């Protein structure tokens, strides 16, 4: 018959990197991966300061000040994990930004910064870690896309394009990483209650919540548990997928 695993602490002995871990969805992802037994390297921009060390302390992990767009980001992570842990098992590309404007006012600064953080950085990070042989067999890459990358959103052409691009990345990398025994998948959250969405005007926020088929804002833990599923060795036959979290967009 089938061999059914028992998954008490499924990530025991694994090392995970979570970008954008100082707060919001990233901080909760760090917490859930740590609960599942992983040692979590919490990365965020140096400006995140105390918040980053607080997350790292809370999860018993390591704080790594890291701007994912820095030229040496991949080299820095590779050096860190190879020196301290001999390699990395899980990468969660969660760091992300918005720079919203209606299309007529969408200047190239807003366009380039969003594409740089949300799309180019995750691609380069994975590429450089693979190149340096820092990603171990049996590993998992999980990218945080967005419902805006599937359905689009007014005022977010830059953001929607970056998050659609992340889905393209997952499709492109899945067969390549499969040869190394590594999976890559994306989560596409709907409207989740974080500092990012708290910055949106109240009326727009309500529209965001109603755009979910579940008709409510999601919680960071909803996204984190889905990431944990992709990180779990139990899903090692699941690659190249995108999972919506908090319903589909009704747009
Ligand atoms: P947040 O703004 O609360 O947290 C994002 C974190 O990323 C911050 O700590 C920030 O300092 C960090 N970050 C930004 N630029 C960085 C860089 N260059 N290098 C390293 N770290 C950097 O946002 P939230 O809501 O927690 O979002 C997390 C991810 O989920 C993002 O990729 C976002 O696009 C995505 N998402 C969020 C949704 C929501 O409704 N909140 C919906 C769909 C996707």
Coordinates of C-alpha atoms and ligand atoms in Angstrom, one line a residue:
X1 CA 0.0 0.0 0.0
X2 CA 0.9 3.7 0.0
X3 CA 3.5 4.9 2.4
X4 CA 2.0 7.8 4.3
X5 CA 4.5 10.0 6.0
X6 CA 4.1 11.3 9.5
X7 CA 4.8 15.0 9.6
X8 CA 5.6 16.1 13.1
X9 CA 8.0 19.0 12.5
X10 CA 8.2 18.4 8.7
X11 CA 11.0 21.0 8.2
X12 CA 13.3 19.6 10.9
X13 CA 16.9 20.1 9.9
X14 CA 15.9 22.5 7.0
X15 CA 17.2 26.0 6.5
X16 CA 14.8 28.6 5.1
X17 CA 15.3 32.1 3.8
X18 CA 12.3 34.5 3.9
X19 CA 12.7 37.9 2.3
X20 CA 10.7 40.8 3.6
X21 CA 10.4 39.1 6.9
X22 CA 10.4 42.1 9.2
X23 CA 6.6 42.4 9.2
X24 CA 3.4 41.5 7.5
X25 CA 3.1 38.3 5.5
X26 CA 6.8 37.6 5.6
X27 CA 7.0 37.7 9.4
X28 CA 4.1 35.2 9.6
X29 CA 5.8 33.0 7.0
X30 CA 8.9 33.0 9.2
X31 CA 6.8 32.0 12.2
X32 CA 5.0 29.1 10.5
X33 CA 8.2 27.7 8.9
X34 CA 9.9 27.8 12.3
X35 CA 6.9 26.1 13.9
X36 CA 7.4 23.3 11.3
X37 CA 11.0 22.9 12.5
X38 CA 13.0 25.0 10.0
X39 CA 15.9 27.3 11.0
X40 CA 14.7 30.6 9.4
X41 CA 16.9 33.3 8.1
X42 CA 14.9 36.5 8.2
X43 CA 16.0 39.0 5.6
X44 CA 14.8 42.6 5.1
X45 CA 16.2 46.0 4.1
X46 CA 18.6 47.5 6.7
X47 CA 16.0 50.3 7.3
X48 CA 13.7 47.6 8.8
X49 CA 16.0 47.8 11.9
X50 CA 14.5 46.5 15.1
X51 CA 11.5 44.9 13.5
X52 CA 13.7 42.5 11.7
X53 CA 15.6 41.4 14.8
X54 CA 12.3 41.1 16.6
X55 CA 11.0 38.6 14.0
X56 CA 14.3 36.7 14.0
X57 CA 14.2 36.4 17.8
X58 CA 10.6 35.4 17.9
X59 CA 11.2 32.5 15.6
X60 CA 14.6 31.6 17.0
X61 CA 16.2 32.3 13.7
X62 CA 18.8 34.7 12.2
X63 CA 18.4 38.3 11.1
X64 CA 20.0 39.1 7.8
X65 CA 19.9 42.7 6.7
X66 CA 19.5 42.4 2.9
X67 CA 18.2 44.6 0.1
X68 CA 17.1 42.0 -2.4
X69 CA 17.8 44.5 -5.2
X70 CA 21.5 45.0 -4.2
X71 CA 24.0 43.7 -6.9
X72 CA 25.6 41.4 -4.4
X73 CA 22.3 40.1 -2.8
X74 CA 22.7 36.5 -4.2
X75 CA 26.4 36.4 -3.3
X76 CA 25.7 37.6 0.2
X77 CA 23.0 35.0 0.8
X78 CA 25.1 32.2 -0.7
X79 CA 28.1 33.1 1.4
X80 CA 25.9 33.3 4.6
X81 CA 24.2 29.9 4.1
X82 CA 27.3 28.0 2.8
X83 CA 29.4 29.2 5.7
X84 CA 26.9 28.6 8.5
X85 CA 24.7 25.8 7.3
X86 CA 26.4 24.2 4.3
X87 CA 23.4 25.2 2.1
X88 CA 19.8 26.3 1.9
X89 CA 16.6 24.3 1.5
X90 CA 13.8 26.8 1.2
X91 CA 13.6 30.2 -0.3
X92 CA 10.5 32.3 0.1
X93 CA 10.6 35.4 -2.2
X94 CA 8.2 37.5 -0.2
X95 CA 9.7 41.0 -0.3
X96 CA 7.5 43.3 -2.4
X97 CA 6.5 46.8 -2.9
X98 CA 3.7 48.8 -4.5
X99 CA 4.0 52.2 -6.2
X100 CA 0.5 52.8 -7.4
X101 CA -0.6 55.4 -10.0
X102 CA -3.2 55.5 -12.8
X103 CA -1.6 54.6 -16.1
X104 CA -1.4 58.3 -17.3
X105 CA 0.9 59.1 -14.3
X106 CA 2.8 55.9 -14.2
X107 CA 6.4 57.2 -14.5
X108 CA 9.4 55.0 -15.2
X109 CA 10.7 55.4 -11.6
X110 CA 7.6 53.7 -10.2
X111 CA 7.6 51.1 -13.0
X112 CA 11.3 50.2 -12.6
X113 CA 11.4 50.0 -8.8
X114 CA 8.4 47.7 -8.6
X115 CA 9.7 45.4 -11.4
X116 CA 13.1 45.5 -9.7
X117 CA 12.0 44.4 -6.2
X118 CA 9.1 42.1 -7.2
X119 CA 10.3 40.4 -10.3
X120 CA 14.0 40.9 -11.1
X121 CA 15.2 40.3 -7.5
X122 CA 13.5 36.9 -7.0
X123 CA 14.8 35.7 -10.4
X124 CA 18.4 36.8 -9.7
X125 CA 18.4 35.4 -6.2
X126 CA 17.3 31.9 -7.3
X127 CA 19.7 32.1 -10.3
X128 CA 22.7 33.0 -8.2
X129 CA 22.0 30.5 -5.5
X130 CA 21.7 27.7 -8.0
X131 CA 24.9 28.9 -9.8
X132 CA 26.8 28.8 -6.5
X133 CA 25.3 25.3 -5.6
X134 CA 23.8 26.7 -2.5
X135 CA 20.3 25.2 -2.9
X136 CA 20.1 21.7 -1.7
X137 CA 18.3 18.8 -3.4
X138 CA 14.8 18.3 -2.0
X139 CA 14.5 22.1 -1.7
X140 CA 11.6 24.4 -2.4
X141 CA 11.3 27.9 -3.8
X142 CA 8.1 29.7 -3.1
X143 CA 7.4 33.0 -4.7
X144 CA 4.7 35.5 -3.5
X145 CA 2.7 36.6 -6.5
X146 CA -0.7 38.3 -6.2
X147 CA -4.2 38.1 -7.4
X148 CA -3.3 41.4 -9.2
X149 CA -0.9 39.4 -11.3
X150 CA -3.8 37.2 -12.4
X151 CA -6.8 39.5 -12.7
X152 CA -5.0 43.0 -12.8
X153 CA -6.0 46.0 -10.8
X154 CA -6.6 49.6 -11.5
X155 CA -3.7 51.8 -10.7
X156 CA -1.3 48.8 -10.5
X157 CA -0.1 48.1 -14.0
X158 CA 3.5 48.0 -12.7
X159 CA 2.6 45.8 -9.7
X160 CA 0.3 43.5 -11.7
X161 CA 2.9 43.1 -14.4
X162 CA 5.6 42.3 -11.8
X163 CA 3.3 39.7 -10.1
X164 CA 2.2 38.2 -13.5
X165 CA 6.0 38.0 -14.3
X166 CA 6.5 36.0 -11.1
X167 CA 4.0 33.4 -12.4
X168 CA 6.0 33.3 -15.7
X169 CA 9.2 32.7 -13.6
X170 CA 7.6 29.8 -11.8
X171 CA 6.6 28.2 -15.1
X172 CA 10.0 28.8 -16.7
X173 CA 12.1 27.5 -13.7
X174 CA 9.9 24.5 -12.8
X175 CA 11.5 22.1 -15.3
X176 CA 15.0 23.5 -14.8
X177 CA 14.9 23.2 -11.0
X178 CA 13.1 19.8 -11.2
X179 CA 16.4 18.4 -12.6
X180 CA 18.0 19.3 -9.3
X181 CA 15.2 17.9 -7.2
X182 CA 13.9 21.4 -6.3
X183 CA 10.3 22.5 -6.6
X184 CA 9.1 26.1 -7.4
X185 CA 5.6 27.3 -6.8
X186 CA 3.8 30.6 -6.2
X187 CA 1.1 31.8 -3.9
X188 CA -1.2 34.5 -5.2
X189 CA -2.8 36.2 -2.2
X190 CA -6.0 38.2 -2.5
X191 CA -6.6 41.2 -0.2
X192 CA -4.6 40.5 3.0
X193 CA -4.8 42.8 6.1
X194 CA -1.2 44.2 6.5
X195 CA 0.6 47.5 6.6
X196 CA 0.8 47.4 2.8
X197 CA -3.0 47.4 2.5
X198 CA -3.6 49.6 5.5
X199 CA -2.0 52.4 3.5
X200 CA -4.8 52.2 1.0
X201 CA -7.7 54.7 1.4
X202 CA -10.6 53.1 3.4
X203 CA -13.1 53.0 0.5
X204 CA -10.6 51.3 -1.8
X205 CA -9.8 48.9 0.9
X206 CA -13.4 47.9 1.1
X207 CA -13.5 47.3 -2.6
X208 CA -10.4 45.1 -2.2
X209 CA -12.1 43.0 0.4
X210 CA -15.2 42.6 -1.7
X211 CA -13.1 41.6 -4.8
X212 CA -12.3 38.3 -3.0
X213 CA -14.9 35.6 -3.7
X214 CA -14.7 34.9 0.0
X215 CA -15.9 38.6 0.5
X216 CA -13.4 39.3 3.3
X217 CA -9.8 40.4 3.8
X218 CA -7.4 37.5 4.4
X219 CA -5.0 37.1 7.3
X220 CA -1.2 36.7 6.9
X221 CA -1.4 33.2 8.4
X222 CA -3.6 32.1 5.5
X223 CA -0.8 32.9 3.1
X224 CA 1.9 31.5 5.4
X225 CA 0.2 28.1 5.8
X226 CA 0.0 27.8 2.0
X227 CA 3.7 28.6 1.7
X228 CA 4.4 26.0 4.4
X229 CA 2.6 23.4 2.3
X230 CA 4.9 24.0 -0.7
X231 CA 7.9 24.0 1.7
X232 CA 6.9 20.6 3.2
X233 CA 8.6 17.6 1.7
X234 CA 5.1 16.1 1.5
X235 CA 4.5 18.3 -1.6
X236 CA 7.7 17.3 -3.4
X237 CA 5.8 16.2 -6.5
X238 CA 4.0 19.6 -6.7
X239 CA 5.9 22.1 -8.9
X240 CA 5.1 24.9 -11.4
X241 CA 1.8 25.8 -9.7
X242 CA 0.1 29.0 -8.6
X243 CA -2.4 28.8 -5.7
X244 CA -4.8 31.7 -4.9
X245 CA -5.2 32.4 -1.3
X246 CA -8.3 34.2 0.0
X247 CA -10.5 33.4 -2.9
X248 CA -10.4 34.3 -6.6
X249 CA -10.8 37.8 -7.8
X250 CA -14.3 38.7 -8.9
X251 CA -13.0 41.3 -11.3
Ligands
LIG1 P1 4.6 44.8 3.8 O1 4.8 46.1 3.1 O2 3.8 44.8 5.1 O3 5.9 43.9 4.0 C1 6.8 43.9 2.9 C2 8.2 43.7 3.5 O4 9.2 43.6 2.4 C3 8.6 44.9 4.4 O5 9.2 44.5 5.6 C4 9.7 45.6 3.5 O6 10.7 46.3 4.3 C5 10.3 44.4 2.7 N1 11.0 44.9 1.5 C6 10.6 45.8 0.6 N2 11.6 46.0 -0.3 C7 12.6 45.2 0.0 C8 13.9 44.9 -0.5 N3 14.3 45.6 -1.6 N4 14.7 44.0 0.1 C9 14.3 43.3 1.2 N5 13.1 43.5 1.7 C10 12.2 44.4 1.2 O7 3.8 43.9 2.7 P2 2.9 42.6 2.9 O8 1.5 42.9 2.7 O9 3.3 41.7 4.0 O10 3.4 41.9 1.5 C11 4.3 40.8 1.4 C12 4.2 40.2 0.0 O11 2.9 39.8 -0.3 C13 4.6 41.2 -1.1 O12 5.3 40.6 -2.1 C14 3.3 41.7 -1.6 O13 3.3 42.2 -2.9 C15 2.5 40.4 -1.5 N6 1.0 40.5 -1.5 C16 0.4 41.2 -0.5 C17 -1.0 41.3 -0.5 C18 -1.7 42.1 0.5 O14 -2.9 42.2 0.3 N7 -1.1 42.5 1.6 C19 -1.8 40.7 -1.6 C20 -1.0 40.0 -2.6 C21 0.4 39.9 -2.5

